[in-house]
PDB file of C-alpha atoms in Angstrom:
ATOM      1  CA  ASP C  44       0.000   0.000   0.000  1.00 65.00           C
ATOM      2  CA  ALA C  45       1.188   3.481  -0.806  1.00 63.00           C
ATOM      3  CA  MET C  46       1.928   5.311   2.398  1.00 92.00           C
ATOM      4  CA  VAL C  47       3.821   7.847   4.480  1.00 95.00           C
ATOM      5  CA  ILE C  48       6.339   6.323   6.891  1.00 96.00           C
ATOM      6  CA  GLN C  49       8.003   8.037   9.817  1.00 96.00           C
ATOM      7  CA  ASN C  50      10.960   6.739  11.770  1.00 90.00           C
ATOM      8  CA  PRO C  51      11.412   6.401  14.585  1.00 92.00           C
ATOM      9  CA  ARG C  52       7.939   6.514  16.133  1.00 93.00           C
ATOM     10  CA  TYR C  53       9.401   7.574  19.464  1.00 96.00           C
ATOM     11  CA  GLN C  54      12.611   9.531  19.914  1.00 97.00           C
ATOM     12  CA  VAL C  55      14.271  10.641  23.117  1.00 97.00           C
ATOM     13  CA  THR C  56      17.048  13.212  22.968  1.00 96.00           C
ATOM     14  CA  GLN C  57      18.945  15.287  25.465  1.00 97.00           C
ATOM     15  CA  PHE C  58      18.649  19.008  25.840  1.00 97.00           C
ATOM     16  CA  GLY C  59      20.900  20.604  23.216  1.00 97.00           C
ATOM     17  CA  LYS C  60      21.777  17.357  21.426  1.00 97.00           C
ATOM     18  CA  PRO C  61      21.001  17.459  17.678  1.00 97.00           C
ATOM     19  CA  VAL C  62      18.331  15.079  16.500  1.00 97.00           C
ATOM     20  CA  THR C  63      17.032  14.055  13.067  1.00 97.00           C
ATOM     21  CA  LEU C  64      13.568  12.736  12.295  1.00 97.00           C
ATOM     22  CA  SER C  65      12.891  10.860   9.089  1.00 97.00           C
ATOM     23  CA  CYS C  66       9.960  10.683   6.700  1.00 98.00           C
ATOM     24  CA  SER C  67       9.581   8.614   3.558  1.00 97.00           C
ATOM     25  CA  GLN C  68       6.724   8.146   1.135  1.00 97.00           C
ATOM     26  CA  THR C  69       5.741   5.714  -1.575  1.00 95.00           C
ATOM     27  CA  LEU C  70       3.014   7.959  -2.998  1.00 93.00           C
ATOM     28  CA  ASN C  71       5.422   9.749  -5.349  1.00 93.00           C
ATOM     29  CA  HIS C  72       3.970  13.067  -4.225  1.00 93.00           C
ATOM     30  CA  ASN C  73       5.996  16.144  -5.005  1.00 92.00           C
ATOM     31  CA  VAL C  74       5.075  18.130  -1.882  1.00 93.00           C
ATOM     32  CA  MET C  75       6.216  17.125   1.602  1.00 95.00           C
ATOM     33  CA  TYR C  76       5.341  18.929   4.835  1.00 95.00           C
ATOM     34  CA  TRP C  77       6.480  18.924   8.448  1.00 97.00           C
ATOM     35  CA  TYR C  78       4.022  19.840  11.188  1.00 96.00           C
ATOM     36  CA  GLN C  79       4.633  20.221  14.913  1.00 96.00           C
ATOM     37  CA  GLN C  80       1.840  19.207  17.272  1.00 93.00           C
ATOM     38  CA  LYS C  81       2.269  19.977  20.947  1.00 93.00           C
ATOM     39  CA  SER C  82       0.116  18.264  23.529  1.00 89.00           C
ATOM     40  CA  SER C  83      -3.593  19.081  23.143  1.00 85.00           C
ATOM     41  CA  GLN C  84      -2.862  21.660  20.446  1.00 89.00           C
ATOM     42  CA  ALA C  85      -3.465  22.001  16.731  1.00 90.00           C
ATOM     43  CA  PRO C  86      -0.802  20.765  14.317  1.00 92.00           C
ATOM     44  CA  LYS C  87       1.248  23.726  13.115  1.00 93.00           C
ATOM     45  CA  LEU C  88       3.075  23.839   9.797  1.00 93.00           C
ATOM     46  CA  LEU C  89       6.837  24.324  10.149  1.00 96.00           C
ATOM     47  CA  PHE C  90       7.845  24.194   6.476  1.00 94.00           C
ATOM     48  CA  HIS C  91       7.297  22.306   3.270  1.00 93.00           C
ATOM     49  CA  TYR C  92       9.116  21.286   0.120  1.00 94.00           C
ATOM     50  CA  TYR C  93       7.501  21.772  -3.246  1.00 92.00           C
ATOM     51  CA  ASP C  94       9.732  19.506  -5.322  1.00 93.00           C
ATOM     52  CA  LYS C  95      13.191  20.777  -4.328  1.00 94.00           C
ATOM     53  CA  ASP C  96      12.011  24.223  -3.322  1.00 93.00           C
ATOM     54  CA  PHE C  97      12.074  24.798   0.418  1.00 94.00           C
ATOM     55  CA  ASN C  98       9.344  26.986   1.930  1.00 92.00           C
ATOM     56  CA  ASN C  99       9.766  28.053   5.528  1.00 94.00           C
ATOM     57  CA  GLU C 100       6.910  29.417   7.626  1.00 92.00           C
ATOM     58  CA  ALA C 101       7.663  32.878   8.963  1.00 91.00           C
ATOM     59  CA  ASP C 102       7.443  31.868  12.618  1.00 92.00           C
ATOM     60  CA  THR C 103       9.446  28.621  12.427  1.00 96.00           C
ATOM     61  CA  PRO C 104      12.484  28.924  14.725  1.00 95.00           C
ATOM     62  CA  ASP C 105      15.939  28.789  13.123  1.00 95.00           C
ATOM     63  CA  ASN C 106      16.637  25.754  15.296  1.00 96.00           C
ATOM     64  CA  PHE C 107      14.537  23.712  12.857  1.00 98.00           C
ATOM     65  CA  GLN C 108      15.971  22.735   9.494  1.00 97.00           C
ATOM     66  CA  SER C 109      14.939  20.315   6.772  1.00 97.00           C
ATOM     67  CA  ARG C 110      16.507  18.349   3.969  1.00 97.00           C
ATOM     68  CA  ARG C 111      14.969  16.582   1.021  1.00 97.00           C
ATOM     69  CA  PRO C 112      17.614  14.533  -0.800  1.00 97.00           C
ATOM     70  CA  ASN C 113      15.118  12.980  -3.225  1.00 96.00           C
ATOM     71  CA  THR C 114      11.392  12.721  -3.917  1.00 95.00           C
ATOM     72  CA  SER C 115      10.826   9.952  -1.404  1.00 96.00           C
ATOM     73  CA  PHE C 116      12.645  11.200   1.680  1.00 97.00           C
ATOM     74  CA  CYS C 117      12.478  14.276   3.853  1.00 97.00           C
ATOM     75  CA  PHE C 118      14.304  14.924   7.134  1.00 97.00           C
ATOM     76  CA  LEU C 119      13.649  17.262  10.023  1.00 98.00           C
ATOM     77  CA  ASP C 120      16.766  18.384  11.876  1.00 98.00           C
ATOM     78  CA  ILE C 121      16.556  20.063  15.260  1.00 97.00           C
ATOM     79  CA  ARG C 122      19.959  21.562  15.903  1.00 97.00           C
ATOM     80  CA  SER C 123      19.721  22.214  19.630  1.00 97.00           C
ATOM     81  CA  PRO C 124      16.507  20.821  21.085  1.00 97.00           C
ATOM     82  CA  GLY C 125      15.003  22.621  24.016  1.00 97.00           C
ATOM     83  CA  LEU C 126      12.398  21.330  26.444  1.00 96.00           C
ATOM     84  CA  GLY C 127       9.801  23.333  24.533  1.00 96.00           C
ATOM     85  CA  ASP C 128      10.466  21.300  21.386  1.00 97.00           C
ATOM     86  CA  ALA C 129       8.968  18.166  22.889  1.00 97.00           C
ATOM     87  CA  ALA C 130       6.027  17.385  20.630  1.00 97.00           C
ATOM     88  CA  MET C 131       4.618  15.047  18.018  1.00 95.00           C
ATOM     89  CA  TYR C 132       6.151  15.751  14.622  1.00 97.00           C
ATOM     90  CA  LEU C 133       3.942  14.893  11.675  1.00 95.00           C
ATOM     91  CA  CYS C 134       5.053  14.466   8.098  1.00 96.00           C
ATOM     92  CA  ALA C 135       2.522  14.836   5.295  1.00 95.00           C
ATOM     93  CA  THR C 136       2.554  14.666   1.522  1.00 95.00           C
ATOM     94  CA  SER C 137       0.384  15.919  -1.281  1.00 92.00           C
ATOM     95  CA  ASN C 138       0.302  15.960  -5.025  1.00 88.00           C
ATOM     96  CA  GLY C 139       1.187  19.544  -5.904  1.00 75.00           C
ATOM     97  CA  GLY C 140      -1.973  20.212  -7.799  1.00 65.00           C
ATOM     98  CA  GLY C 141      -4.152  18.298  -5.368  1.00 69.00           C
ATOM     99  CA  TYR C 142      -5.954  19.235  -2.222  1.00 79.00           C
ATOM    100  CA  GLU C 143      -5.529  16.154  -0.049  1.00 88.00           C
ATOM    101  CA  GLN C 144      -2.692  15.841   2.430  1.00 90.00           C
ATOM    102  CA  TYR C 145      -1.754  12.397   3.656  1.00 92.00           C
ATOM    103  CA  PHE C 146      -0.141  12.123   7.058  1.00 93.00           C
ATOM    104  CA  GLY C 147       2.309   9.690   8.525  1.00 94.00           C
ATOM    105  CA  PRO C 148       1.866   8.226  12.021  1.00 93.00           C
ATOM    106  CA  GLY C 149       4.142  10.850  13.571  1.00 94.00           C
ATOM    107  CA  THR C 150       7.273  10.794  15.701  1.00 96.00           C
ATOM    108  CA  ARG C 151       6.866  11.682  19.342  1.00 95.00           C
ATOM    109  CA  LEU C 152       9.948  13.556  20.520  1.00 97.00           C
ATOM    110  CA  THR C 153      10.884  13.719  24.189  1.00 97.00           C
ATOM    111  CA  VAL C 154      13.629  16.089  25.349  1.00 97.00           C
ATOM    112  CA  THR C 155      15.293  15.279  28.668  1.00 96.00           C
TER     113      THR C 155
ATOM    114  CA  GLY H  61      -5.560  36.404   9.904  1.00 56.00           C
ATOM    115  CA  GLU H  62      -6.317  32.735   9.661  1.00 64.00           C
ATOM    116  CA  ASP H  63      -7.928  31.055  12.620  1.00 86.00           C
ATOM    117  CA  VAL H  64      -9.984  27.911  13.163  1.00 92.00           C
ATOM    118  CA  GLU H  65     -11.950  27.303  16.343  1.00 93.00           C
ATOM    119  CA  GLN H  66     -13.658  24.205  17.690  1.00 94.00           C
ATOM    120  CA  SER H  67     -15.292  23.175  20.912  1.00 89.00           C
ATOM    121  CA  LEU H  68     -12.894  20.991  22.878  1.00 91.00           C
ATOM    122  CA  PHE H  69     -15.060  18.111  24.024  1.00 96.00           C
ATOM    123  CA  LEU H  70     -18.185  16.192  23.043  1.00 97.00           C
ATOM    124  CA  SER H  71     -19.714  13.188  24.773  1.00 97.00           C
ATOM    125  CA  VAL H  72     -22.392  11.057  23.087  1.00 97.00           C
ATOM    126  CA  ARG H  73     -24.128   7.782  23.676  1.00 97.00           C
ATOM    127  CA  GLU H  74     -23.376   4.862  21.383  1.00 97.00           C
ATOM    128  CA  GLY H  75     -25.900   4.773  18.531  1.00 97.00           C
ATOM    129  CA  ASP H  76     -26.715   8.491  18.742  1.00 97.00           C
ATOM    130  CA  SER H  77     -25.588  11.081  16.206  1.00 97.00           C
ATOM    131  CA  SER H  78     -22.591  13.305  16.936  1.00 97.00           C
ATOM    132  CA  VAL H  79     -22.267  16.830  15.630  1.00 97.00           C
ATOM    133  CA  ILE H  80     -18.887  18.539  15.804  1.00 98.00           C
ATOM    134  CA  ASN H  81     -18.788  22.225  14.972  1.00 97.00           C
ATOM    135  CA  CYS H  82     -16.051  24.493  13.672  1.00 96.00           C
ATOM    136  CA  THR H  83     -15.714  28.141  12.695  1.00 95.00           C
ATOM    137  CA  TYR H  84     -13.025  29.617  10.495  1.00 92.00           C
ATOM    138  CA  THR H  85     -12.025  33.118   9.532  1.00 87.00           C
ATOM    139  CA  ASP H  86     -10.457  32.972   6.073  1.00 80.00           C
ATOM    140  CA  SER H  87     -13.275  33.591   3.601  1.00 76.00           C
ATOM    141  CA  SER H  88     -10.954  32.717   0.713  1.00 78.00           C
ATOM    142  CA  SER H  89     -10.476  29.127   1.905  1.00 76.00           C
ATOM    143  CA  THR H  90     -11.074  26.811  -1.031  1.00 82.00           C
ATOM    144  CA  TYR H  91     -11.303  23.513   0.826  1.00 89.00           C
ATOM    145  CA  LEU H  92     -12.294  22.604   4.348  1.00 92.00           C
ATOM    146  CA  TYR H  93     -11.381  19.324   5.975  1.00 94.00           C
ATOM    147  CA  TRP H  94     -12.125  16.956   8.786  1.00 97.00           C
ATOM    148  CA  TYR H  95      -9.306  14.796  10.113  1.00 96.00           C
ATOM    149  CA  LYS H  96      -9.477  12.100  12.781  1.00 96.00           C
ATOM    150  CA  GLN H  97      -6.662  11.361  15.223  1.00 93.00           C
ATOM    151  CA  GLU H  98      -6.665   8.310  17.449  1.00 92.00           C
ATOM    152  CA  PRO H  99      -4.388   8.170  20.515  1.00 86.00           C
ATOM    153  CA  GLY H 100      -0.710   8.140  19.592  1.00 81.00           C
ATOM    154  CA  ALA H 101      -1.453   8.109  15.868  1.00 84.00           C
ATOM    155  CA  GLY H 102      -1.193  10.478  12.928  1.00 87.00           C
ATOM    156  CA  LEU H 103      -4.026  12.288  11.216  1.00 92.00           C
ATOM    157  CA  GLN H 104      -6.475  10.385   9.054  1.00 93.00           C
ATOM    158  CA  LEU H 105      -8.311  12.368   6.397  1.00 93.00           C
ATOM    159  CA  LEU H 106     -12.013  11.666   6.882  1.00 95.00           C
ATOM    160  CA  THR H 107     -13.624  13.964   4.385  1.00 95.00           C
ATOM    161  CA  TYR H 108     -13.401  17.414   2.849  1.00 93.00           C
ATOM    162  CA  ILE H 109     -15.705  19.865   1.132  1.00 93.00           C
ATOM    163  CA  PHE H 110     -15.097  22.395  -1.584  1.00 91.00           C
ATOM    164  CA  SER H 111     -16.134  25.908  -0.682  1.00 87.00           C
ATOM    165  CA  ASN H 112     -18.803  26.145  -3.402  1.00 89.00           C
ATOM    166  CA  MET H 113     -20.731  23.240  -1.867  1.00 91.00           C
ATOM    167  CA  ASP H 114     -22.971  23.402   1.168  1.00 93.00           C
ATOM    168  CA  MET H 115     -23.272  19.709   1.945  1.00 96.00           C
ATOM    169  CA  LYS H 116     -21.381  16.504   1.378  1.00 96.00           C
ATOM    170  CA  GLN H 117     -22.403  13.036   2.519  1.00 96.00           C
ATOM    171  CA  ASP H 118     -20.122  10.028   2.746  1.00 93.00           C
ATOM    172  CA  GLN H 119     -21.656   6.945   4.375  1.00 95.00           C
ATOM    173  CA  ARG H 120     -22.147   7.849   8.074  1.00 96.00           C
ATOM    174  CA  LEU H 121     -20.517  11.251   7.673  1.00 97.00           C
ATOM    175  CA  THR H 122     -22.309  14.437   6.664  1.00 97.00           C
ATOM    176  CA  VAL H 123     -20.476  17.721   6.270  1.00 97.00           C
ATOM    177  CA  LEU H 124     -22.408  20.981   6.284  1.00 97.00           C
ATOM    178  CA  LEU H 125     -20.840  24.265   5.223  1.00 96.00           C
ATOM    179  CA  ASN H 126     -22.356  27.674   5.869  1.00 94.00           C
ATOM    180  CA  LYS H 127     -20.016  29.947   3.982  1.00 91.00           C
ATOM    181  CA  LYS H 128     -21.811  33.113   4.998  1.00 91.00           C
ATOM    182  CA  ASP H 129     -21.285  32.366   8.693  1.00 93.00           C
ATOM    183  CA  LYS H 130     -17.934  30.565   8.084  1.00 92.00           C
ATOM    184  CA  HIS H 131     -19.293  27.561   9.943  1.00 95.00           C
ATOM    185  CA  LEU H 132     -18.481  23.936   9.231  1.00 96.00           C
ATOM    186  CA  SER H 133     -19.953  20.894  10.928  1.00 97.00           C
ATOM    187  CA  LEU H 134     -19.397  17.154  10.870  1.00 98.00           C
ATOM    188  CA  ARG H 135     -22.262  14.840  11.694  1.00 98.00           C
ATOM    189  CA  ILE H 136     -21.512  11.208  12.463  1.00 98.00           C
ATOM    190  CA  ALA H 137     -24.593   9.016  12.308  1.00 98.00           C
ATOM    191  CA  ASP H 138     -24.954   5.954  14.542  1.00 97.00           C
ATOM    192  CA  THR H 139     -21.830   6.810  16.526  1.00 98.00           C
ATOM    193  CA  GLN H 140     -19.777   3.795  17.613  1.00 97.00           C
ATOM    194  CA  THR H 141     -17.095   3.326  20.262  1.00 95.00           C
ATOM    195  CA  GLY H 142     -14.551   3.133  17.450  1.00 94.00           C
ATOM    196  CA  ASP H 143     -15.400   6.731  16.599  1.00 97.00           C
ATOM    197  CA  SER H 144     -13.858   7.884  19.882  1.00 97.00           C
ATOM    198  CA  ALA H 145     -10.955  10.117  18.845  1.00 97.00           C
ATOM    199  CA  ILE H 146      -9.965  13.738  18.366  1.00 96.00           C
ATOM    200  CA  TYR H 147     -11.493  15.397  15.321  1.00 97.00           C
ATOM    201  CA  PHE H 148      -9.685  18.288  13.688  1.00 96.00           C
ATOM    202  CA  CYS H 149     -11.252  20.839  11.420  1.00 96.00           C
ATOM    203  CA  ALA H 150      -8.861  22.469   8.945  1.00 94.00           C
ATOM    204  CA  GLU H 151      -8.989  25.064   6.223  1.00 91.00           C
ATOM    205  CA  MET H 152      -6.738  25.356   3.235  1.00 87.00           C
ATOM    206  CA  ALA H 153      -5.063  28.739   3.236  1.00 76.00           C
ATOM    207  CA  GLY H 154      -2.749  30.333   0.763  1.00 66.00           C
ATOM    208  CA  GLY H 155      -1.786  29.114  -2.674  1.00 62.00           C
ATOM    209  CA  TYR H 156       0.324  26.170  -1.654  1.00 63.00           C
ATOM    210  CA  ASN H 157      -2.038  23.866   0.198  1.00 70.00           C
ATOM    211  CA  LYS H 158      -1.183  25.087   3.686  1.00 82.00           C
ATOM    212  CA  LEU H 159      -3.598  23.673   6.238  1.00 90.00           C
ATOM    213  CA  ILE H 160      -4.675  25.661   9.276  1.00 91.00           C
ATOM    214  CA  PHE H 161      -6.017  23.367  11.967  1.00 93.00           C
ATOM    215  CA  GLY H 162      -8.320  23.916  14.883  1.00 94.00           C
ATOM    216  CA  ALA H 163      -7.303  22.628  18.301  1.00 93.00           C
ATOM    217  CA  GLY H 164      -9.444  19.520  17.895  1.00 95.00           C
ATOM    218  CA  THR H 165     -12.648  18.191  19.470  1.00 97.00           C
ATOM    219  CA  ARG H 166     -12.309  15.136  21.648  1.00 97.00           C
ATOM    220  CA  LEU H 167     -15.271  12.824  20.998  1.00 98.00           C
ATOM    221  CA  ALA H 168     -16.083  10.350  23.764  1.00 97.00           C
ATOM    222  CA  VAL H 169     -18.625   7.626  23.016  1.00 97.00           C
ATOM    223  CA  HIS H 170     -20.171   5.871  25.985  1.00 94.00           C
ATOM    224  CA  PRO H 171     -22.543   2.884  26.193  1.00 89.00           C
TER     225      PRO H 171
END
């Protein structure tokens, strides 16, 4: 089945220690998104890639970076995680001309 | 600015209908969505409606859109325990498929 995969599902990192979250997709969609969802809050878009073009949201902290080496994979890098970065991180994809976004299961990040 | 608001909690009896309400602010939104999130899981797209429609039905789900009042609702007929989850309303904003989500409505279904 075509899908959006996120690894790992649970990630624990130490305060200030860089961490990378991974997303892959078999849908061959050209748009990939990263959302942050804190406990009991709405998912919030951090940035997205439209093909190779990176689009950052204005209020996304510089601590968050992303890489998309090819169509299938997209990474979220947090350079120096703080306690406030503990959240569920959701990856989503869409076909550029389409209006449906498909989400992965998420990675829950804990910062100790 | 863009904002989506939902009531936080709804409790219904199994077999009854559930109605989850949402208001949004961006009158230029082209699509409006309902997503379902079960504990510890990602978001599952349930249904969506184009802004030039006022109703969409899909099996047990009925979406109503009042564009004048910027009000969206999701009705779940014959609610089951498996429907217990958080339901997110979202609007598409901007030209690049950005979704703005509400904070979610937690639906609890009891016997």
